[in-house]
Amino acid sequence: MKIFVAYATSEGHTRKIARWAADRIHEHGHSVELAPFADAMGLDVGRFDGAVLASSIHAGHYQAELAKFADKNASRLGKMPTLFLSVSLAAAGHDAEDWRGLDRILDDFKSATNWTPGRVVQVAGAYMPSEYDIFRRFIMRRIIAGKEADADLDADHDYTDWSALGAELDSWVAQIIK
Ligand SMILES: Cc1cc2nc3c(=O)[nH]c(=O)nc-3n(C[C@H](O)[C@H](O)[C@H](O)COP(=O)(O)O)c2cc1C
């Protein structure tokens, strides 16, 4: 099968996740095309058998390129197996209000684009002070300090559970080849 993997990122963590997902799907013997949404606007989604779309959340919203792509291709995406990887720091914790926020962000996205992903995985992202400007560093330090009292605020930290993500991808692939 031919699978399209697309992503939108600010600090690069979702690109890392999308590349990793593409490799994983390829290991199952499928052919994979990987691209950032910004390079995929004119793409014919109909030539793929399935699609994995990934975006990080910043300030309560998915990346604008994801919304543009999903809105433009909603009808084709709706006819094929799809997996949406929603990447955030809220998904790294167990705060009920944070998780309700993730549901709200996803609902807003679905109504704005008219696309409902076949399957959604909430993926814990990364804290990356090495990539932040002064403003972002200030905000993110406060958020992380509020969640984890003994966190090293100067060091990048990857919260992604790669083995859980691998299991989700394997299960999605198994489901679409049935
Ligand atoms: C300026 C900024 C705003 C963010 N806003 C949110 C947010 O509203 N909710 C959330 O759960 N995570 C938020 N995050 C965390 C990111 O989703 C997380 O760091 C993710 O790994 C970023 O992925 P990317 O490098 O692909 O953009 C924010 C991060 C930054 C730097």
CSV table of C-alpha atoms and ligand atoms in Angstrom, one decimal:
chain,number,residue,atom,x,y,z
A,1,MET,CA,0.0,0.0,0.0
A,2,LYS,CA,1.0,3.6,-0.5
A,3,ILE,CA,0.8,5.8,2.6
A,4,PHE,CA,1.2,9.6,2.8
A,5,VAL,CA,2.7,11.0,6.0
A,6,ALA,CA,2.5,14.8,6.5
A,7,TYR,CA,3.4,17.1,9.3
A,8,ALA,CA,3.5,20.6,10.7
A,9,THR,CA,6.0,21.7,13.3
A,10,SER,CA,7.4,24.7,15.1
A,11,GLU,CA,10.5,23.4,17.0
A,12,GLY,CA,10.9,20.2,15.0
A,13,HIS,CA,9.6,17.6,17.3
A,14,THR,CA,6.5,16.7,15.2
A,15,ARG,CA,8.9,16.3,12.2
A,16,LYS,CA,10.9,13.8,14.2
A,17,ILE,CA,7.6,11.9,15.1
A,18,ALA,CA,6.4,12.0,11.5
A,19,ARG,CA,9.8,10.6,10.2
A,20,TRP,CA,9.7,7.9,12.8
A,21,ALA,CA,6.1,7.0,11.9
A,22,ALA,CA,7.1,6.9,8.2
A,23,ASP,CA,10.0,4.5,9.0
A,24,ARG,CA,7.7,2.3,11.1
A,25,ILE,CA,5.1,2.0,8.3
A,26,HIS,CA,7.8,1.3,5.8
A,27,GLU,CA,9.1,-1.5,8.0
A,28,HIS,CA,5.6,-3.1,7.5
A,29,GLY,CA,6.4,-3.3,3.8
A,30,HIS,CA,4.4,-0.3,2.6
A,31,SER,CA,5.6,2.6,0.4
A,32,VAL,CA,5.6,5.9,2.2
A,33,GLU,CA,5.8,9.5,1.0
A,34,LEU,CA,6.7,12.1,3.7
A,35,ALA,CA,6.3,15.8,3.4
A,36,PRO,CA,5.5,19.0,5.5
A,37,PHE,CA,2.0,20.2,4.8
A,38,ALA,CA,3.5,23.4,3.3
A,39,ASP,CA,5.0,21.3,0.5
A,40,ALA,CA,1.9,19.2,-0.1
A,41,MET,CA,-0.9,21.7,-0.9
A,42,GLY,CA,-1.1,20.7,-4.6
A,43,LEU,CA,-0.7,17.0,-3.9
A,44,ASP,CA,-3.3,14.5,-5.2
A,45,VAL,CA,-4.2,12.8,-2.0
A,46,GLY,CA,-6.4,10.3,-4.0
A,47,ARG,CA,-3.3,8.4,-5.2
A,48,PHE,CA,-2.6,7.1,-1.6
A,49,ASP,CA,-4.3,4.2,0.2
A,50,GLY,CA,-4.0,5.9,3.6
A,51,ALA,CA,-2.7,9.0,5.3
A,52,VAL,CA,-1.0,9.9,8.6
A,53,LEU,CA,-1.3,13.6,9.5
A,54,ALA,CA,0.7,15.1,12.4
A,55,SER,CA,0.7,18.5,14.0
A,56,SER,CA,1.8,20.1,17.2
A,57,ILE,CA,-0.4,22.3,19.3
A,58,HIS,CA,0.8,25.8,20.0
A,59,ALA,CA,-1.3,28.2,22.2
A,60,GLY,CA,-4.4,26.1,22.0
A,61,HIS,CA,-4.4,25.5,18.3
A,62,TYR,CA,-3.0,23.1,15.7
A,63,GLN,CA,-0.6,24.5,13.1
A,64,ALA,CA,-2.3,26.6,10.4
A,65,GLU,CA,-0.9,24.5,7.5
A,66,LEU,CA,-2.6,21.4,8.9
A,67,ALA,CA,-6.0,23.1,9.0
A,68,LYS,CA,-5.5,24.4,5.4
A,69,PHE,CA,-4.5,21.0,4.1
A,70,ALA,CA,-7.3,19.2,5.9
A,71,ASP,CA,-9.9,21.7,4.8
A,72,LYS,CA,-8.8,21.5,1.2
A,73,ASN,CA,-8.7,17.6,1.2
A,74,ALA,CA,-11.5,16.9,3.6
A,75,SER,CA,-13.6,14.9,1.2
A,76,ARG,CA,-10.8,12.7,-0.1
A,77,LEU,CA,-9.4,12.2,3.4
A,78,GLY,CA,-12.8,11.2,4.5
A,79,LYS,CA,-12.8,8.3,2.1
A,80,MET,CA,-9.5,6.7,3.1
A,81,PRO,CA,-8.1,5.3,6.4
A,82,THR,CA,-6.5,8.2,8.3
A,83,LEU,CA,-4.5,8.5,11.5
A,84,PHE,CA,-4.1,11.9,13.2
A,85,LEU,CA,-1.1,12.4,15.5
A,86,SER,CA,-1.9,15.3,17.8
A,87,VAL,CA,1.3,16.4,19.6
A,88,SER,CA,1.3,18.5,22.7
A,89,LEU,CA,2.7,18.8,26.2
A,90,ALA,CA,-0.8,18.5,27.7
A,91,ALA,CA,-0.7,14.8,26.6
A,92,ALA,CA,2.5,14.3,28.7
A,93,GLY,CA,0.5,14.6,31.9
A,94,HIS,CA,-2.7,13.4,33.6
A,95,ASP,CA,-4.4,16.7,34.3
A,96,ALA,CA,-8.1,16.2,33.5
A,97,GLU,CA,-8.5,19.9,32.6
A,98,ASP,CA,-5.6,19.6,30.2
A,99,TRP,CA,-7.1,16.6,28.6
A,100,ARG,CA,-10.5,18.3,28.3
A,101,GLY,CA,-8.6,21.1,26.5
A,102,LEU,CA,-7.2,18.6,24.0
A,103,ASP,CA,-10.7,17.3,23.3
A,104,ARG,CA,-11.9,20.9,22.7
A,105,ILE,CA,-9.0,21.7,20.4
A,106,LEU,CA,-9.7,18.6,18.4
A,107,ASP,CA,-13.5,19.3,18.2
A,108,ASP,CA,-12.8,22.9,17.1
A,109,PHE,CA,-10.4,21.6,14.4
A,110,LYS,CA,-13.0,19.0,13.2
A,111,SER,CA,-15.7,21.6,12.8
A,112,ALA,CA,-13.4,24.2,11.2
A,113,THR,CA,-12.2,21.7,8.5
A,114,ASN,CA,-15.1,19.3,8.1
A,115,TRP,CA,-12.6,16.4,8.4
A,116,THR,CA,-13.0,13.8,11.1
A,117,PRO,CA,-9.8,11.7,11.4
A,118,GLY,CA,-10.4,7.9,11.3
A,119,ARG,CA,-8.2,7.5,14.4
A,120,VAL,CA,-6.6,10.0,16.7
A,121,VAL,CA,-3.6,9.5,18.9
A,122,GLN,CA,-2.7,12.2,21.5
A,123,VAL,CA,1.1,12.1,21.6
A,124,ALA,CA,3.2,13.7,24.3
A,125,GLY,CA,5.6,16.2,22.7
A,126,ALA,CA,8.9,17.7,23.9
A,127,TYR,CA,10.1,20.7,26.0
A,128,MET,CA,12.9,22.3,23.9
A,129,PRO,CA,14.4,25.4,25.5
A,130,SER,CA,17.4,25.1,23.0
A,131,GLU,CA,14.9,26.1,20.2
A,132,TYR,CA,12.8,28.8,22.0
A,133,ASP,CA,13.3,32.5,21.7
A,134,ILE,CA,13.3,34.5,24.9
A,135,PHE,CA,9.5,35.0,25.0
A,136,ARG,CA,8.8,31.3,24.5
A,137,ARG,CA,11.5,30.2,26.9
A,138,PHE,CA,9.9,32.4,29.6
A,139,ILE,CA,6.4,31.0,29.0
A,140,MET,CA,7.5,27.4,28.7
A,141,ARG,CA,9.7,27.5,31.7
A,142,ARG,CA,6.7,28.6,33.8
A,143,ILE,CA,4.5,25.9,32.4
A,144,ILE,CA,7.1,23.1,33.0
A,145,ALA,CA,8.0,24.4,36.4
A,146,GLY,CA,4.3,24.4,37.3
A,147,LYS,CA,4.0,20.7,36.3
A,148,GLU,CA,7.3,19.3,37.4
A,149,ALA,CA,8.9,20.9,40.5
A,150,ASP,CA,12.3,19.2,40.0
A,151,ALA,CA,12.5,19.6,36.2
A,152,ASP,CA,15.8,20.8,34.7
A,153,LEU,CA,14.4,23.9,33.0
A,154,ASP,CA,17.6,24.5,30.9
A,155,ALA,CA,17.6,21.0,29.2
A,156,ASP,CA,15.5,19.7,26.3
A,157,HIS,CA,13.2,16.9,27.3
A,158,ASP,CA,11.5,14.4,25.1
A,159,TYR,CA,8.2,13.3,26.7
A,160,THR,CA,7.1,11.1,23.7
A,161,ASP,CA,6.4,7.5,24.6
A,162,TRP,CA,7.9,6.0,21.5
A,163,SER,CA,7.0,2.4,22.2
A,164,ALA,CA,3.3,3.4,22.8
A,165,LEU,CA,3.4,5.4,19.5
A,166,GLY,CA,4.9,2.3,17.7
A,167,ALA,CA,2.0,0.1,19.1
A,168,GLU,CA,-0.6,2.7,17.8
A,169,LEU,CA,1.0,2.7,14.4
A,170,ASP,CA,1.3,-1.0,14.2
A,171,SER,CA,-2.4,-1.4,15.2
A,172,TRP,CA,-3.5,1.2,12.6
A,173,VAL,CA,-1.5,-0.5,9.8
A,174,ALA,CA,-3.0,-3.9,10.8
A,175,GLN,CA,-6.5,-2.4,10.7
A,176,ILE,CA,-6.1,-0.8,7.2
A,177,ILE,CA,-4.8,-3.9,5.5
A,178,LYS,CA,-7.7,-6.0,6.6
B,1,LIG,C1,4.9,28.8,22.3
B,1,LIG,C2,4.4,27.4,22.7
B,1,LIG,C3,3.0,27.2,22.9
B,1,LIG,C4,2.6,25.9,23.2
B,1,LIG,N1,1.3,25.8,23.5
B,1,LIG,C5,0.8,24.6,23.9
B,1,LIG,C6,-0.6,24.4,24.2
B,1,LIG,O1,-1.4,25.3,24.1
B,1,LIG,N2,-1.0,23.2,24.7
B,1,LIG,C7,-0.1,22.1,24.8
B,1,LIG,O2,-0.5,21.1,25.3
B,1,LIG,N3,1.2,22.2,24.4
B,1,LIG,C8,1.7,23.4,24.0
B,1,LIG,N4,3.0,23.6,23.6
B,1,LIG,C9,3.9,22.4,23.7
B,1,LIG,C10,4.1,21.9,22.3
B,1,LIG,O3,2.9,21.3,21.7
B,1,LIG,C11,5.2,20.8,22.3
B,1,LIG,O4,6.4,21.4,22.8
B,1,LIG,C12,5.4,20.1,21.0
B,1,LIG,O5,6.4,19.1,21.2
B,1,LIG,C13,5.9,21.0,19.9
B,1,LIG,O6,6.1,20.3,18.8
B,1,LIG,P1,6.8,20.9,17.5
B,1,LIG,O7,8.3,21.1,17.8
B,1,LIG,O8,6.6,19.9,16.4
B,1,LIG,O9,6.1,22.2,17.2
B,1,LIG,C14,3.5,24.8,23.3
B,1,LIG,C15,4.8,25.0,23.0
B,1,LIG,C16,5.3,26.3,22.7
B,1,LIG,C17,6.7,26.5,22.4
